[in-house]
JSON list of C-alpha atoms in Angstrom, two decimals:
[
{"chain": "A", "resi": 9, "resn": "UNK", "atom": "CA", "xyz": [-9.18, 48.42, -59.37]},
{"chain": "A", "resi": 10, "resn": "UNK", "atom": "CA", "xyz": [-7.86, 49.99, -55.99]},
{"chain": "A", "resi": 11, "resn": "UNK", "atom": "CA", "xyz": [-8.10, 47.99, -53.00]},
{"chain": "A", "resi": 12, "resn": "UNK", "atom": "CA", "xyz": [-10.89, 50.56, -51.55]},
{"chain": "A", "resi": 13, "resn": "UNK", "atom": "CA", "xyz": [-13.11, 49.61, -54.70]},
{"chain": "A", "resi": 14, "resn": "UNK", "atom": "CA", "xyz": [-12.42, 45.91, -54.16]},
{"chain": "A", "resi": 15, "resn": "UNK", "atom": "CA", "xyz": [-13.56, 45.91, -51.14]},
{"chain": "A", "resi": 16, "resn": "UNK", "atom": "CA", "xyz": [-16.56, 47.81, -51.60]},
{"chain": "A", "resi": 17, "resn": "UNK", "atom": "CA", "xyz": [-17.81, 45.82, -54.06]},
{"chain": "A", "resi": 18, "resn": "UNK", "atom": "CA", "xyz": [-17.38, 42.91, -51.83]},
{"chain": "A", "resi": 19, "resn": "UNK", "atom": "CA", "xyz": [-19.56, 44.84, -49.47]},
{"chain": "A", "resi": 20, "resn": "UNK", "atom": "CA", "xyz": [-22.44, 45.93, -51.71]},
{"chain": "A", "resi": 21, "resn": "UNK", "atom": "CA", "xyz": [-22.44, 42.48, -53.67]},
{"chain": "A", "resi": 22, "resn": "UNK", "atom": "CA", "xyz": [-22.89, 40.78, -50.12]},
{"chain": "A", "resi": 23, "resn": "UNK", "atom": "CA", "xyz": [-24.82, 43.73, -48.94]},
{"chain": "A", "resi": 24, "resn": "UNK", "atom": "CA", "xyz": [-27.33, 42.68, -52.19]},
{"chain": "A", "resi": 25, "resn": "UNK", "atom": "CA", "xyz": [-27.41, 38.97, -50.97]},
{"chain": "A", "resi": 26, "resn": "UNK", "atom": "CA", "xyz": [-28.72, 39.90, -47.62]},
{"chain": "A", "resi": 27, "resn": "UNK", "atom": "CA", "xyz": [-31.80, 42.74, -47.54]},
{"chain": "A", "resi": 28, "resn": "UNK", "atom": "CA", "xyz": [-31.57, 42.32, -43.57]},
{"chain": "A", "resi": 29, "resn": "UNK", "atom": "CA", "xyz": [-28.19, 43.79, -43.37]},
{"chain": "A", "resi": 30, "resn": "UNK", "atom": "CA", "xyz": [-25.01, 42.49, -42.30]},
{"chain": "A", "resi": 31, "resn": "UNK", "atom": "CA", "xyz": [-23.07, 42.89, -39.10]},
{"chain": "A", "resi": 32, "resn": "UNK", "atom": "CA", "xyz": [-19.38, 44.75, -38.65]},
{"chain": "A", "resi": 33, "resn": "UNK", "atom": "CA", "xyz": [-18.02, 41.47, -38.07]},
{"chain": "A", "resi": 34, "resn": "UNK", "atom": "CA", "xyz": [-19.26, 39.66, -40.77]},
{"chain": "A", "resi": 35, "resn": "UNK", "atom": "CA", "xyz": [-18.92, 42.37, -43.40]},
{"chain": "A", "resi": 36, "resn": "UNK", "atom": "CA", "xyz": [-15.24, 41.60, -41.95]},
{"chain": "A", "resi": 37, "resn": "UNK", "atom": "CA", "xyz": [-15.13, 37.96, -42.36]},
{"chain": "A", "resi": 38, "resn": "UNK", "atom": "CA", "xyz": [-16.88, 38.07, -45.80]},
{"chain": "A", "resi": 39, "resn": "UNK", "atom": "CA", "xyz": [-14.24, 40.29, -46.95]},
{"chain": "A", "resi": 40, "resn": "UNK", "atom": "CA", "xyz": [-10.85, 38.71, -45.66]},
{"chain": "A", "resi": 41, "resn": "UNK", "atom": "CA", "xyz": [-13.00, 35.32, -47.21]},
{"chain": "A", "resi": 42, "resn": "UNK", "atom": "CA", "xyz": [-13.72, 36.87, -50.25]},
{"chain": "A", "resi": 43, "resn": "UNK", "atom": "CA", "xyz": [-10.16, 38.06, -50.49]},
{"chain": "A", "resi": 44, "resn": "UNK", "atom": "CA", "xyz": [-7.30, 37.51, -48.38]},
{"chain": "A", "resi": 45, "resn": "UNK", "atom": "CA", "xyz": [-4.79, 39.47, -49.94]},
{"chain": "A", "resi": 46, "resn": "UNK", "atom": "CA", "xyz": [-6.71, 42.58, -48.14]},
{"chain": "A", "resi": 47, "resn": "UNK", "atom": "CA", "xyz": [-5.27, 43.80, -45.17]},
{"chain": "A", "resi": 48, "resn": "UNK", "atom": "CA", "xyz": [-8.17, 43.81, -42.22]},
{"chain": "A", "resi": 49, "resn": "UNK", "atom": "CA", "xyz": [-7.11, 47.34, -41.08]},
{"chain": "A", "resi": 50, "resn": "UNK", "atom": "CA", "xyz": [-7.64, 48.22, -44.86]},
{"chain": "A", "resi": 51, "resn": "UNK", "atom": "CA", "xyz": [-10.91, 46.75, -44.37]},
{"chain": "A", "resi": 52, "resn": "UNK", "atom": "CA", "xyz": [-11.66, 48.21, -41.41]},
{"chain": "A", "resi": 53, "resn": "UNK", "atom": "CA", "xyz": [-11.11, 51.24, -42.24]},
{"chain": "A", "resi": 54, "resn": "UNK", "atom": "CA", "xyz": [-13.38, 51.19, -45.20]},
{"chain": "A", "resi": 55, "resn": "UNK", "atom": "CA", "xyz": [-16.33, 49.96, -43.79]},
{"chain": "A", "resi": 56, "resn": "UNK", "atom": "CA", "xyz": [-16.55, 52.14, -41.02]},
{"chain": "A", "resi": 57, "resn": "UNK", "atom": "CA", "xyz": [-16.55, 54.90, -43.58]},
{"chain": "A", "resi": 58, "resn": "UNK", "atom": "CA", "xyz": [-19.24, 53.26, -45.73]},
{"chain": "A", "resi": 59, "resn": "UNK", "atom": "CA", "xyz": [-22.08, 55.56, -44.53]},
{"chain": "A", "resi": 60, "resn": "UNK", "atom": "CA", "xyz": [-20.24, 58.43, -44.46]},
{"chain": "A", "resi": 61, "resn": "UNK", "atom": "CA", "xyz": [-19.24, 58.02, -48.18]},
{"chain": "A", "resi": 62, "resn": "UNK", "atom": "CA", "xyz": [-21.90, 56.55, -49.31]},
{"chain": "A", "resi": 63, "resn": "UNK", "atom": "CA", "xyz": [-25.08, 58.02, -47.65]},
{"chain": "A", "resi": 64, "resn": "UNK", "atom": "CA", "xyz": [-27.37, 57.76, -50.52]},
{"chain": "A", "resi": 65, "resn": "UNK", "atom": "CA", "xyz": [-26.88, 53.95, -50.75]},
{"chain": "A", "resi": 66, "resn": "UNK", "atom": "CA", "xyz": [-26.38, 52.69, -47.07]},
{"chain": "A", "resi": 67, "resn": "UNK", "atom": "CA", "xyz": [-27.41, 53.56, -43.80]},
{"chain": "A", "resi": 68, "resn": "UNK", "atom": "CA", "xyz": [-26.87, 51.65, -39.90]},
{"chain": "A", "resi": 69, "resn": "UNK", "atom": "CA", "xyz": [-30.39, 50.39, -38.90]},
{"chain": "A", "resi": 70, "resn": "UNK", "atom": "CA", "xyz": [-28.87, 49.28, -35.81]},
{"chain": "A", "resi": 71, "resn": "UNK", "atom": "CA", "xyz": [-25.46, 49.99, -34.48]},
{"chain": "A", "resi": 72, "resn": "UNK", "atom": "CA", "xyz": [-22.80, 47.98, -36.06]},
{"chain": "A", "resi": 73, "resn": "UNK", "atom": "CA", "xyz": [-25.24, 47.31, -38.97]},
{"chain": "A", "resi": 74, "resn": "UNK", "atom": "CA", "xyz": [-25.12, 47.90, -42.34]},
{"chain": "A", "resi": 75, "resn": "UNK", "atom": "CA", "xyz": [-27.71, 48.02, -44.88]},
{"chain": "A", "resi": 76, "resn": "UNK", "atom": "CA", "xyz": [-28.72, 48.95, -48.11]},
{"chain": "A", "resi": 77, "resn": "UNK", "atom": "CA", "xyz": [-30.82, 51.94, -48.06]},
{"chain": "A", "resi": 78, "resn": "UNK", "atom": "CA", "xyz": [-33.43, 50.09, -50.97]},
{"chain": "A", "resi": 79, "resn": "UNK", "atom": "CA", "xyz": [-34.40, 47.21, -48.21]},
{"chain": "A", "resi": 80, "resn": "UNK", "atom": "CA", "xyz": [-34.59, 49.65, -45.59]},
{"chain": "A", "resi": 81, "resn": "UNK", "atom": "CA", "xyz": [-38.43, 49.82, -44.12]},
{"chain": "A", "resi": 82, "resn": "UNK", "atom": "CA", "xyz": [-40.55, 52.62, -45.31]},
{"chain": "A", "resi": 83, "resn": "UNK", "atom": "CA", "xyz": [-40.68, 54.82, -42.09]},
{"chain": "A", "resi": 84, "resn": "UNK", "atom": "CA", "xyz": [-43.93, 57.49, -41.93]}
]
């Protein structure tokens, strides 16, 4: 598994765990927790691409916050 897959299934497991959405920061810490053979610049640098390659699965409720798109609130 490539480190870019490693950590995004860090992301979207913790992402799963928390239907409010996570932080920058603590999508951060969980990761270098989670696995601190990962370089934080490596991690960085995927997370702030997760909406952009992902935009069917996560969108930024709030700036700096990530979410999964399924515990987003219904918007009319």
């Amino acid at each position: 598994m490539t480190v870019t897959a490693r950590i995004q299934h860090i992301v979207f497991d913790a992402l799963e765990k928390h239907p409010e959405g996570l932080q920058w920061a603590e999508l951060l810490r969980i990761i270098e927790d989670t696995d601190p053979t990962i370089h934080p610049k490596t991690a960085n640098g995927v997370v702030w691409k997760l909406v952009e390659n992902h935009p069917e699965t996560i969108h930024k409720p709030a700036r700096g916050r990530f979410q999964l798109k399924k515990f987003a609130p219904e918007t009319h």
